PDB file of C-alpha atoms in Angstrom:
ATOM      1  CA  UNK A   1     -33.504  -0.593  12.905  1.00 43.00           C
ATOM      2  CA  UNK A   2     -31.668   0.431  10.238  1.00 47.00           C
ATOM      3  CA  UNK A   3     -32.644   3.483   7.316  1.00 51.00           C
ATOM      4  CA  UNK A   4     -33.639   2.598   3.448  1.00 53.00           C
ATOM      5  CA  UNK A   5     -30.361   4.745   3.154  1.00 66.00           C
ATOM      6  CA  UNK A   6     -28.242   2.463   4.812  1.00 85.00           C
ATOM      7  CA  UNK A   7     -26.044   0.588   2.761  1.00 90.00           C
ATOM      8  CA  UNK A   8     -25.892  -3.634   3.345  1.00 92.00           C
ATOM      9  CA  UNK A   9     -22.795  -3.821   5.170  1.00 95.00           C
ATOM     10  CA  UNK A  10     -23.896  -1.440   7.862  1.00 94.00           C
ATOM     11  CA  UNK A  11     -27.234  -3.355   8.155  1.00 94.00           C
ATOM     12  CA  UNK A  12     -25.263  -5.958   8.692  1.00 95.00           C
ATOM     13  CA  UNK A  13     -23.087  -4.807  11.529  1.00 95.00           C
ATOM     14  CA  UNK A  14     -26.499  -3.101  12.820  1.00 95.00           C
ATOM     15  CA  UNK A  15     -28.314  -6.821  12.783  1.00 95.00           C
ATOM     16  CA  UNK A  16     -25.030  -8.355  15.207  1.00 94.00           C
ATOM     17  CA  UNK A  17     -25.964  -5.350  17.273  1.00 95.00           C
ATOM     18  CA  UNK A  18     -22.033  -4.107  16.928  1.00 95.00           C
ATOM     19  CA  UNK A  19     -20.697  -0.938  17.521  1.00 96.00           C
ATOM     20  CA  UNK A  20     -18.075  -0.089  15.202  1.00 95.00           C
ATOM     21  CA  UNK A  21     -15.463  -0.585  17.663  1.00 95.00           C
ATOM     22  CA  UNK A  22     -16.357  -4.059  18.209  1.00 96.00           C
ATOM     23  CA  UNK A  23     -16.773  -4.305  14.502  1.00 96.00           C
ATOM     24  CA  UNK A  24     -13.556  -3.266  14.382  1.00 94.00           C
ATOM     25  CA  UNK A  25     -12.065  -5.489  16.806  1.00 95.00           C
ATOM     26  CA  UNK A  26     -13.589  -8.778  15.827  1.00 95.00           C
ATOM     27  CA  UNK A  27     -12.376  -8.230  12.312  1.00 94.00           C
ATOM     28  CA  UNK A  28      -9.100  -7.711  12.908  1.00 92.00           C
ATOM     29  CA  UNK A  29      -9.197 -10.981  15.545  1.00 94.00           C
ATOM     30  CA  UNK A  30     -10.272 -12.279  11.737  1.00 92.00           C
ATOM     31  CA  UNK A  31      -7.743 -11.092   9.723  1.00 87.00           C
ATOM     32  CA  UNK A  32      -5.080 -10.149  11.993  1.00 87.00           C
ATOM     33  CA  UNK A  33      -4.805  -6.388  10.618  1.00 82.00           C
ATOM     34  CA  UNK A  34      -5.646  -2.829  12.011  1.00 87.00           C
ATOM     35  CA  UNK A  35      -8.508  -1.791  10.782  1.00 88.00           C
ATOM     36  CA  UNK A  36     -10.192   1.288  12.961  1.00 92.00           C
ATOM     37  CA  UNK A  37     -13.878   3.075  13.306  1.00 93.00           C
ATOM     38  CA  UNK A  38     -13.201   5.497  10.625  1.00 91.00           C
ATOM     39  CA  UNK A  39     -12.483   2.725   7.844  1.00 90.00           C
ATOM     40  CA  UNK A  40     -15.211   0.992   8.942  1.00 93.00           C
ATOM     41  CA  UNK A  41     -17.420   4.299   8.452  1.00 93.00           C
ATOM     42  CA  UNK A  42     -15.706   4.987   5.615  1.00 89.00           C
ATOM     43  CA  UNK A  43     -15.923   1.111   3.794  1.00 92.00           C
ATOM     44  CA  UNK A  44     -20.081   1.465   5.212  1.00 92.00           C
ATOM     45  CA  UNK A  45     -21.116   5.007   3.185  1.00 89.00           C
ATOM     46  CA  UNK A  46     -19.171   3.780   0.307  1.00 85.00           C
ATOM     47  CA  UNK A  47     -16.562   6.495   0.640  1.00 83.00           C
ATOM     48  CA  UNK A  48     -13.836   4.026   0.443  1.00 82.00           C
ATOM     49  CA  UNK A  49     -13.649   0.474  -1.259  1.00 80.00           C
ATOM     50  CA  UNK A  50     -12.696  -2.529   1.210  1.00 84.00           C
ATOM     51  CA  UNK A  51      -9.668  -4.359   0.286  1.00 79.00           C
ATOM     52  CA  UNK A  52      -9.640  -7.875  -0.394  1.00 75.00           C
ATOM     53  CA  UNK A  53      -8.138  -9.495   3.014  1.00 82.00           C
ATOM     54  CA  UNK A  54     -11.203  -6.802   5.173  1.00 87.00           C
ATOM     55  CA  UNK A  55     -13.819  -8.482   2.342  1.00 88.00           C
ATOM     56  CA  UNK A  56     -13.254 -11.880   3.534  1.00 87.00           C
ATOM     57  CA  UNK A  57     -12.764 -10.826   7.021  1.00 91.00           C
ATOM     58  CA  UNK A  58     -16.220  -9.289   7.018  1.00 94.00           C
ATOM     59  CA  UNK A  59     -17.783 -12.063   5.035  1.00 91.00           C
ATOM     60  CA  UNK A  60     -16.965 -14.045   7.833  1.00 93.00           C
ATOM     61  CA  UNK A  61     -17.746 -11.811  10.586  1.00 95.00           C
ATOM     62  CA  UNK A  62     -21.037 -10.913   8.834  1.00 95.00           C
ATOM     63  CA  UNK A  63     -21.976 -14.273   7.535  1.00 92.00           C
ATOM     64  CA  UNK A  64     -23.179 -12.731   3.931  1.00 89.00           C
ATOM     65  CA  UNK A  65     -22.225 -13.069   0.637  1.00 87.00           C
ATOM     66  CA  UNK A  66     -19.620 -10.570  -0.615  1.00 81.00           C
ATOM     67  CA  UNK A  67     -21.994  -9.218  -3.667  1.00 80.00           C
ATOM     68  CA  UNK A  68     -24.657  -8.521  -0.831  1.00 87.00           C
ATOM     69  CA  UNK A  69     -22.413  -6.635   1.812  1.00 91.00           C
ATOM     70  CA  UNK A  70     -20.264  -4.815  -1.394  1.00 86.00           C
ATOM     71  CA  UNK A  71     -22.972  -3.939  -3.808  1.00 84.00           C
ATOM     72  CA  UNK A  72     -23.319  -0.156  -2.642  1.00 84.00           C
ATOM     73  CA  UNK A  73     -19.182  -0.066  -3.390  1.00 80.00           C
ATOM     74  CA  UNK A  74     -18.967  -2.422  -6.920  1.00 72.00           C
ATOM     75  CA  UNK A  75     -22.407  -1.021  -8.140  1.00 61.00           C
ATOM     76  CA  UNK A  76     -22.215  -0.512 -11.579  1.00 45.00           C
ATOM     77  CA  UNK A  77     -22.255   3.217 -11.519  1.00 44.00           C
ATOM     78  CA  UNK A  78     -19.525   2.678  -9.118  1.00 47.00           C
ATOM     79  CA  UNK A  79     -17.389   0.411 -10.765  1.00 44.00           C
ATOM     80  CA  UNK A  80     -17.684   3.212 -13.844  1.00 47.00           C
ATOM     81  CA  UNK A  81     -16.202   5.967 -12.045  1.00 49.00           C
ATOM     82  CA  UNK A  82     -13.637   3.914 -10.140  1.00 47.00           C
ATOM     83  CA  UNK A  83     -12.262   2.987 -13.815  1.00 45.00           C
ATOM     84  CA  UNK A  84     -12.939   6.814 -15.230  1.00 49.00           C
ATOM     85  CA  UNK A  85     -10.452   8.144 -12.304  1.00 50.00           C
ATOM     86  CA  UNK A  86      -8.141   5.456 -12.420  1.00 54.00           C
ATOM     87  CA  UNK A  87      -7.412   6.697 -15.967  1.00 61.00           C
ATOM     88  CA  UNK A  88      -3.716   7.888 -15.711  1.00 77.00           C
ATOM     89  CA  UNK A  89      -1.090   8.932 -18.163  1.00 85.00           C
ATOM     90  CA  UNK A  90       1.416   6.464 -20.276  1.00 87.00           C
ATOM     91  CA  UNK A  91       5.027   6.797 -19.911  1.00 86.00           C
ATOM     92  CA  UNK A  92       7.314   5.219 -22.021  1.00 87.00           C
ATOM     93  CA  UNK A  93      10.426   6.602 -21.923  1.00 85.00           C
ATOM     94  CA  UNK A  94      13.285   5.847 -19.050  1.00 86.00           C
ATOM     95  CA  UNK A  95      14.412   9.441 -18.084  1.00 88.00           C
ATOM     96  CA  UNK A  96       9.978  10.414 -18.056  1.00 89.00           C
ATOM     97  CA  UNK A  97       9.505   7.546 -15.881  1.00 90.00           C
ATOM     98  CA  UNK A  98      12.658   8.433 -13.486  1.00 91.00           C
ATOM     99  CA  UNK A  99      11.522  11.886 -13.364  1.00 91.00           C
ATOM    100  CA  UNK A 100       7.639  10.782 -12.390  1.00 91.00           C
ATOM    101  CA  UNK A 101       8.884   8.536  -9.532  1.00 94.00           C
ATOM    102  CA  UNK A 102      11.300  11.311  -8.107  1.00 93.00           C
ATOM    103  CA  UNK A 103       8.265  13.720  -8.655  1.00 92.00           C
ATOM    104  CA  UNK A 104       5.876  11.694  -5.912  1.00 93.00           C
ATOM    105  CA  UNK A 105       8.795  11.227  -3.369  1.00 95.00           C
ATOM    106  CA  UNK A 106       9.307  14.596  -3.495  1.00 92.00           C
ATOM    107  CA  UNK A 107       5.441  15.834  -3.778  1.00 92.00           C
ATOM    108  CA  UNK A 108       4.342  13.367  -0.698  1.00 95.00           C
ATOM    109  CA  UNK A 109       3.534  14.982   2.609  1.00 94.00           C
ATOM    110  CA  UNK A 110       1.741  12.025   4.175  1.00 94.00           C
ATOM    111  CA  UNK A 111       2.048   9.121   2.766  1.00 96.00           C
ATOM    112  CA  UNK A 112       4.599   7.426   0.978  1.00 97.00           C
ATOM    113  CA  UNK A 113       4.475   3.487  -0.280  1.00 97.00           C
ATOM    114  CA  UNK A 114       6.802   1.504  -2.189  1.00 97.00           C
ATOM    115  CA  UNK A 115       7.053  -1.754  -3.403  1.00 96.00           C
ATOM    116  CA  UNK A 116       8.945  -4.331  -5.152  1.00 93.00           C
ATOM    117  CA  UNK A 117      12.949  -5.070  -4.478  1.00 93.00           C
ATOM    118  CA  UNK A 118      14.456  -3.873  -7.716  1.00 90.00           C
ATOM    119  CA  UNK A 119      14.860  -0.817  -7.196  1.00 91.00           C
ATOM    120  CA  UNK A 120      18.494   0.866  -7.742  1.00 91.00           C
ATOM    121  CA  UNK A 121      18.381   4.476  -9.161  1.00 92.00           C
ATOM    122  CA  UNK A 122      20.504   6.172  -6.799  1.00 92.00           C
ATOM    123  CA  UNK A 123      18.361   9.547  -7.677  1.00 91.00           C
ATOM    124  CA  UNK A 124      15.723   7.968  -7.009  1.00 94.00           C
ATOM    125  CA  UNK A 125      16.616   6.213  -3.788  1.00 95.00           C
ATOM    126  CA  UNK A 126      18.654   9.756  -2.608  1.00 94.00           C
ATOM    127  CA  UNK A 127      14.988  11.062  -3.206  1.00 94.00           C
ATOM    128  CA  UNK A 128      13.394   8.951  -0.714  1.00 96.00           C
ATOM    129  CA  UNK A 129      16.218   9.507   1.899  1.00 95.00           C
ATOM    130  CA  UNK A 130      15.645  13.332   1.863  1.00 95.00           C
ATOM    131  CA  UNK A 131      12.164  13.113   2.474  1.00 95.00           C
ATOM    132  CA  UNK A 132      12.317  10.612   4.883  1.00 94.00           C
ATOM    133  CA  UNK A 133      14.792  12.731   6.785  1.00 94.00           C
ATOM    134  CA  UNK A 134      13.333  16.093   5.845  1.00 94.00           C
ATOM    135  CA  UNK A 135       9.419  15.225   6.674  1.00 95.00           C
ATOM    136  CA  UNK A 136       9.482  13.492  10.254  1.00 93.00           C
ATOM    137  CA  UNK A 137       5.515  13.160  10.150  1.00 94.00           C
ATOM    138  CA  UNK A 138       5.863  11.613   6.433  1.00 96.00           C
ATOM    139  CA  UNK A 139       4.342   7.866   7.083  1.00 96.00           C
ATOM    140  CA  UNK A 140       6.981   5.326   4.896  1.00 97.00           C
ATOM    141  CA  UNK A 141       6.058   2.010   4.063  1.00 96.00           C
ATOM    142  CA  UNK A 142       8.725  -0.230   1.924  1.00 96.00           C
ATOM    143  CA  UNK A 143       7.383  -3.613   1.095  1.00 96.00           C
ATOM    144  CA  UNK A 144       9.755  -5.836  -0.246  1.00 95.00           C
ATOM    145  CA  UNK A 145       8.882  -9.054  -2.362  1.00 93.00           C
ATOM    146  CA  UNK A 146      11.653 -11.768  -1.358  1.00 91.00           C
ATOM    147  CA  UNK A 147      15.326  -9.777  -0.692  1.00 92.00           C
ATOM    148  CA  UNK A 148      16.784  -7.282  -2.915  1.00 94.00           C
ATOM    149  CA  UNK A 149      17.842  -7.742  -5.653  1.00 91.00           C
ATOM    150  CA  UNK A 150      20.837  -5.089  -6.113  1.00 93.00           C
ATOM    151  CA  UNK A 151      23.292  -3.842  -3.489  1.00 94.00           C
ATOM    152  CA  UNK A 152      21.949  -0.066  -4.057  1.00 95.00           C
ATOM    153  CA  UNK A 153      18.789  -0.783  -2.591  1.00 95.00           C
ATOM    154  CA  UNK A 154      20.079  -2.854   0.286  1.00 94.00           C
ATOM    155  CA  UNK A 155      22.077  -0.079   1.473  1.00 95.00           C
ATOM    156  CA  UNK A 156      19.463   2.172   1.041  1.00 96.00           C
ATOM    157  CA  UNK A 157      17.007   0.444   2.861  1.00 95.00           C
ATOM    158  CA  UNK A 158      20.081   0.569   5.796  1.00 95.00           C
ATOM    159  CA  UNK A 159      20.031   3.917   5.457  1.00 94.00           C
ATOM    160  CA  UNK A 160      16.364   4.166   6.362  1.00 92.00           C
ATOM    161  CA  UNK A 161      16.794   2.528   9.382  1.00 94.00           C
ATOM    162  CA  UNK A 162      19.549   4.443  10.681  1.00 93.00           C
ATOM    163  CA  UNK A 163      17.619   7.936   9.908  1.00 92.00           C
ATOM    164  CA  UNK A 164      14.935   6.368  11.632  1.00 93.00           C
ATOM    165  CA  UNK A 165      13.726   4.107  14.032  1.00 91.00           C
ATOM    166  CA  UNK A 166      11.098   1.316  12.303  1.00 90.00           C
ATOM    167  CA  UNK A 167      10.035   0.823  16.606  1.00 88.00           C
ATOM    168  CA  UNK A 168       9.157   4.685  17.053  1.00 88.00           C
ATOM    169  CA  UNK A 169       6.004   6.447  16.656  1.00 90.00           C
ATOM    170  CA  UNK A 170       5.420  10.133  16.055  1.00 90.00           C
ATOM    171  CA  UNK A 171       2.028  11.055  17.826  1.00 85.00           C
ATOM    172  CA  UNK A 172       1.104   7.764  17.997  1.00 88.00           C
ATOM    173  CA  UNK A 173       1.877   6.608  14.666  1.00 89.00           C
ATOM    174  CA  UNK A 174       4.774   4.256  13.303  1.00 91.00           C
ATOM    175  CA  UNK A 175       6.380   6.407  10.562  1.00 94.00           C
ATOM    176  CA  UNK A 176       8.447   3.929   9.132  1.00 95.00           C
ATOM    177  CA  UNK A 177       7.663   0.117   8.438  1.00 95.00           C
ATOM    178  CA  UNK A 178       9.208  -2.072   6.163  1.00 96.00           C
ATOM    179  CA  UNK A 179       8.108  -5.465   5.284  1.00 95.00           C
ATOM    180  CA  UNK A 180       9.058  -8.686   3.449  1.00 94.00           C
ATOM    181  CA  UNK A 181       6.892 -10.985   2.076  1.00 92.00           C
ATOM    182  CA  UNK A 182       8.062 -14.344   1.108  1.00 83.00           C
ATOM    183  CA  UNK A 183       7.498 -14.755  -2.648  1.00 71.00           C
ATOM    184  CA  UNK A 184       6.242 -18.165  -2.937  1.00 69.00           C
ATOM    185  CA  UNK A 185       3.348 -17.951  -5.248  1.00 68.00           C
ATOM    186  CA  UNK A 186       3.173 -14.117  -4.553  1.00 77.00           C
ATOM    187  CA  UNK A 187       3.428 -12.041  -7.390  1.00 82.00           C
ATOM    188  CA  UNK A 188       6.127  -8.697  -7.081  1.00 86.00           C
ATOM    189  CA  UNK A 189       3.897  -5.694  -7.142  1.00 88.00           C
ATOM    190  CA  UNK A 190       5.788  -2.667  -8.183  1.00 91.00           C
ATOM    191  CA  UNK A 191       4.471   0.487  -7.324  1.00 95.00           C
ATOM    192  CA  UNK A 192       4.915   4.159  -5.552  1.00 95.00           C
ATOM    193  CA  UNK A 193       2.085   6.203  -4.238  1.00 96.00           C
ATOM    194  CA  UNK A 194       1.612   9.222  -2.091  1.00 95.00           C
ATOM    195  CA  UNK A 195      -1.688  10.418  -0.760  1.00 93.00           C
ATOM    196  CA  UNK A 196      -1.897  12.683  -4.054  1.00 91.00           C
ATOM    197  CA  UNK A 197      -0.353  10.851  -7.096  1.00 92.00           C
ATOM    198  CA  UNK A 198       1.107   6.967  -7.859  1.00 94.00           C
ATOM    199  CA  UNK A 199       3.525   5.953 -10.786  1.00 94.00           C
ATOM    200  CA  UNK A 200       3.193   2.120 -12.096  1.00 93.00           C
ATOM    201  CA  UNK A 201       6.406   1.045 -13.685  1.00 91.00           C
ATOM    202  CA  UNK A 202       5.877  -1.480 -16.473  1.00 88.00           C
ATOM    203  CA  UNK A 203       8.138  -3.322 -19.335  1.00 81.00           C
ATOM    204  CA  UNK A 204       9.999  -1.706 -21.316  1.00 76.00           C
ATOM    205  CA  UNK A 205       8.501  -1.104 -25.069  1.00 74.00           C
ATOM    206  CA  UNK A 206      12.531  -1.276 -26.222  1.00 69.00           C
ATOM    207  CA  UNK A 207      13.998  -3.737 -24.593  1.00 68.00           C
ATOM    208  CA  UNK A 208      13.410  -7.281 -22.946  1.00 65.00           C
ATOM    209  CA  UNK A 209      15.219  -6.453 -19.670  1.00 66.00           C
ATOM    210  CA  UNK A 210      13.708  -3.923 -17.424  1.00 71.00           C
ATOM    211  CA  UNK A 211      11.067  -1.979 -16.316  1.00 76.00           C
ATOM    212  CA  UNK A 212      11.818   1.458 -19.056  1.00 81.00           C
ATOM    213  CA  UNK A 213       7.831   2.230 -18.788  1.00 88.00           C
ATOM    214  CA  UNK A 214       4.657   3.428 -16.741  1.00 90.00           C
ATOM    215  CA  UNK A 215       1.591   4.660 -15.810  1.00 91.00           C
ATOM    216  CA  UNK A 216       0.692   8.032 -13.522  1.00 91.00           C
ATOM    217  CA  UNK A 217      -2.356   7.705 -11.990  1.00 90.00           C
ATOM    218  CA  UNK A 218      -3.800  10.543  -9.633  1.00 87.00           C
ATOM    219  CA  UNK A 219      -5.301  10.749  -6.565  1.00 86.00           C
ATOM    220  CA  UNK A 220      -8.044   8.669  -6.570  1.00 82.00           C
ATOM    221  CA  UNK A 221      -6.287   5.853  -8.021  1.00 86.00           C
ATOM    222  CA  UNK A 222      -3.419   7.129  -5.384  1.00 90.00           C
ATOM    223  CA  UNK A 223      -5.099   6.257  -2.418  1.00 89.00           C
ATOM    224  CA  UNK A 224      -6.167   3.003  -3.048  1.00 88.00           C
ATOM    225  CA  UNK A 225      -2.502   2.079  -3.774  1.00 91.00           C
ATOM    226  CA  UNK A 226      -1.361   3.446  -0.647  1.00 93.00           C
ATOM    227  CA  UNK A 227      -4.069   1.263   0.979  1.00 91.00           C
ATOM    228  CA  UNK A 228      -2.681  -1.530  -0.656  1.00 91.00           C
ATOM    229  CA  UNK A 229       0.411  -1.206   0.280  1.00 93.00           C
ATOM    230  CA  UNK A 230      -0.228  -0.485   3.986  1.00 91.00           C
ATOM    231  CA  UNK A 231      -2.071  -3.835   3.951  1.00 90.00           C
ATOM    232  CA  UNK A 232       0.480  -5.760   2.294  1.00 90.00           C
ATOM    233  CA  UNK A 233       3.045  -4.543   4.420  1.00 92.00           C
ATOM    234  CA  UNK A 234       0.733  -5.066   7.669  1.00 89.00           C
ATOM    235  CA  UNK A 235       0.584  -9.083   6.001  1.00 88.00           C
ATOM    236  CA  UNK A 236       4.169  -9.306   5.877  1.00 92.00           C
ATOM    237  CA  UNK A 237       7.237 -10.218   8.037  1.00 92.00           C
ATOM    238  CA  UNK A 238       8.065  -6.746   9.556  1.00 92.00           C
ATOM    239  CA  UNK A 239      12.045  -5.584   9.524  1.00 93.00           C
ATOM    240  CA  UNK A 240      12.213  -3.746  12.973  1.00 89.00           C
ATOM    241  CA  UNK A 241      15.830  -3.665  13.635  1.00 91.00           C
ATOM    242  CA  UNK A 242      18.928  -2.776  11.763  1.00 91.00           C
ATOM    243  CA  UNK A 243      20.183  -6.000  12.252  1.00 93.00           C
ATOM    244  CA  UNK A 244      17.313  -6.809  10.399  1.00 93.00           C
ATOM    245  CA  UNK A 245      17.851  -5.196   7.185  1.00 93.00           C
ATOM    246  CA  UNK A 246      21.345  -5.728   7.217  1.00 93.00           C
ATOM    247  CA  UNK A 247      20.899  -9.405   7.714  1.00 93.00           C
ATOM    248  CA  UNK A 248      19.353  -9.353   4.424  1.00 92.00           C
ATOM    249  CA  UNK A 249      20.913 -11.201   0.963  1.00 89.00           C
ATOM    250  CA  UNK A 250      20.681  -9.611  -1.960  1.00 85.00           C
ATOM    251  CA  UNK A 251      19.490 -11.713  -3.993  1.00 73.00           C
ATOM    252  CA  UNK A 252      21.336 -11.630  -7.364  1.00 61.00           C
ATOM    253  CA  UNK A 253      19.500 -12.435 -10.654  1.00 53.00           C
TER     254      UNK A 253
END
């Protein structure tokens, strides 16, 4: 029987008579990811929001409406102080935004997730090399949306490979995954997070080419976006070879 403290998802894991492991398991039969015991825990006590692929999964695992097993995470007070610490700081200069992106590569211990296949700043993408190569336990994800678009970042994303293996884990964990989703109706995301701090590139206020602005969000707002991209990446068609990545077009504008 469950507690009056117990929010409505884990009431209804509790009513299947589910551990969380088999929780666990049957949702990812569902959705075909890798969710664990501690997200589980963690989406249950409301510590963590569920993304939007492990909402449907669990609708359908749970057979409940999403606004019943989610209320305890989109409640309103909820919803308030998602939006208060999502708050981040507006960019709108080049060289500020530059300087903001190189500042998470370099301040990201853990995680590190980027998206979007525009990206050609060679400090910028010399950044990411040295901590890929400097932090062996630092978890990369790349998530591409269709091919790249410039040479710099095809290269670069050779580069990767050859410092490290995307096959490999370090104690148990793959360190370095990089994905491509076929655009289609998918919409480019662009984003970088690291467990502490994400930058949003937008448009730029000066010109109609180009992406000369952004947003800095903290760590709150930080860790969603690293979910995000972990899950889109876990979605897409994984690169696990050089041949791989080299096999690649860049796709020209």
């Amino acid at each position: 029987m469950g507690t009056s403290g117990e929010s409505e998802l884990k009431r209804a894991r509790l009513e299947k008579n589910l551990t969380l492991e088999e929780a666990a398991a049957e949702l990812n039969a569902i959705t075909g990811g890798t969710s664990d015991t501690s997200q589980l825990s963690a989406w249950e006590s409301g510590r963590r929001r569920t993304g939007l692929r492990n909402r449907r999964g669990l609708v359908e695992l749970y057979n409940k409406p999403n606004e019943v097993l989610f209320s305890h995470q989109d409640g309103q007070y909820g919803v308030a102080q998602a939006l208060h610490q999502a708050q981040g700081t507006l960019i709108t200069r080049w060289t500020d935004l530059l300087d903001a992106m190189t500042s998470v590569v370099a301040g990201a211990k853990r995680h590190l997730v980027v998206t979007g296949s525009r990206s050609r700043e060679k400090a910028y993408l010399d950044a990411i090399e040295t901590a890929v190569a400097q932090n062996p336990d630092l978890v990369h994800t790349r998530v591409l949306y269709g091919p790249p678009r410039h040479p710099e970042l095809a290269e670069h994303l050779v580069r990767h490979v050859e410092l490290r293996d995307p096959a490999a884990r370090r104690n148990g964990v793959r360190t370095l995954s990089i994905g491509l989703v076929d655009r289609g109706e998918t919409v480019e995301r662009f984003f970088l997070a690291s467990e502490s701090q994400a930058v949003v590139p937008l448009s730029s206020l000066h010109t109609a080419d180009g992406f000369g602005c952004g947003i800095v969000l903290g760590v709150a707002a930080a860790t969603g976006l690293v979910r995000h991209g972990q899950e889109a990446c876990t979605a897409a068609r994984l690169l696990g070879t050089i041949r791989d990545v080299r096999d690649l077009p860049v796709r020209r504008r």
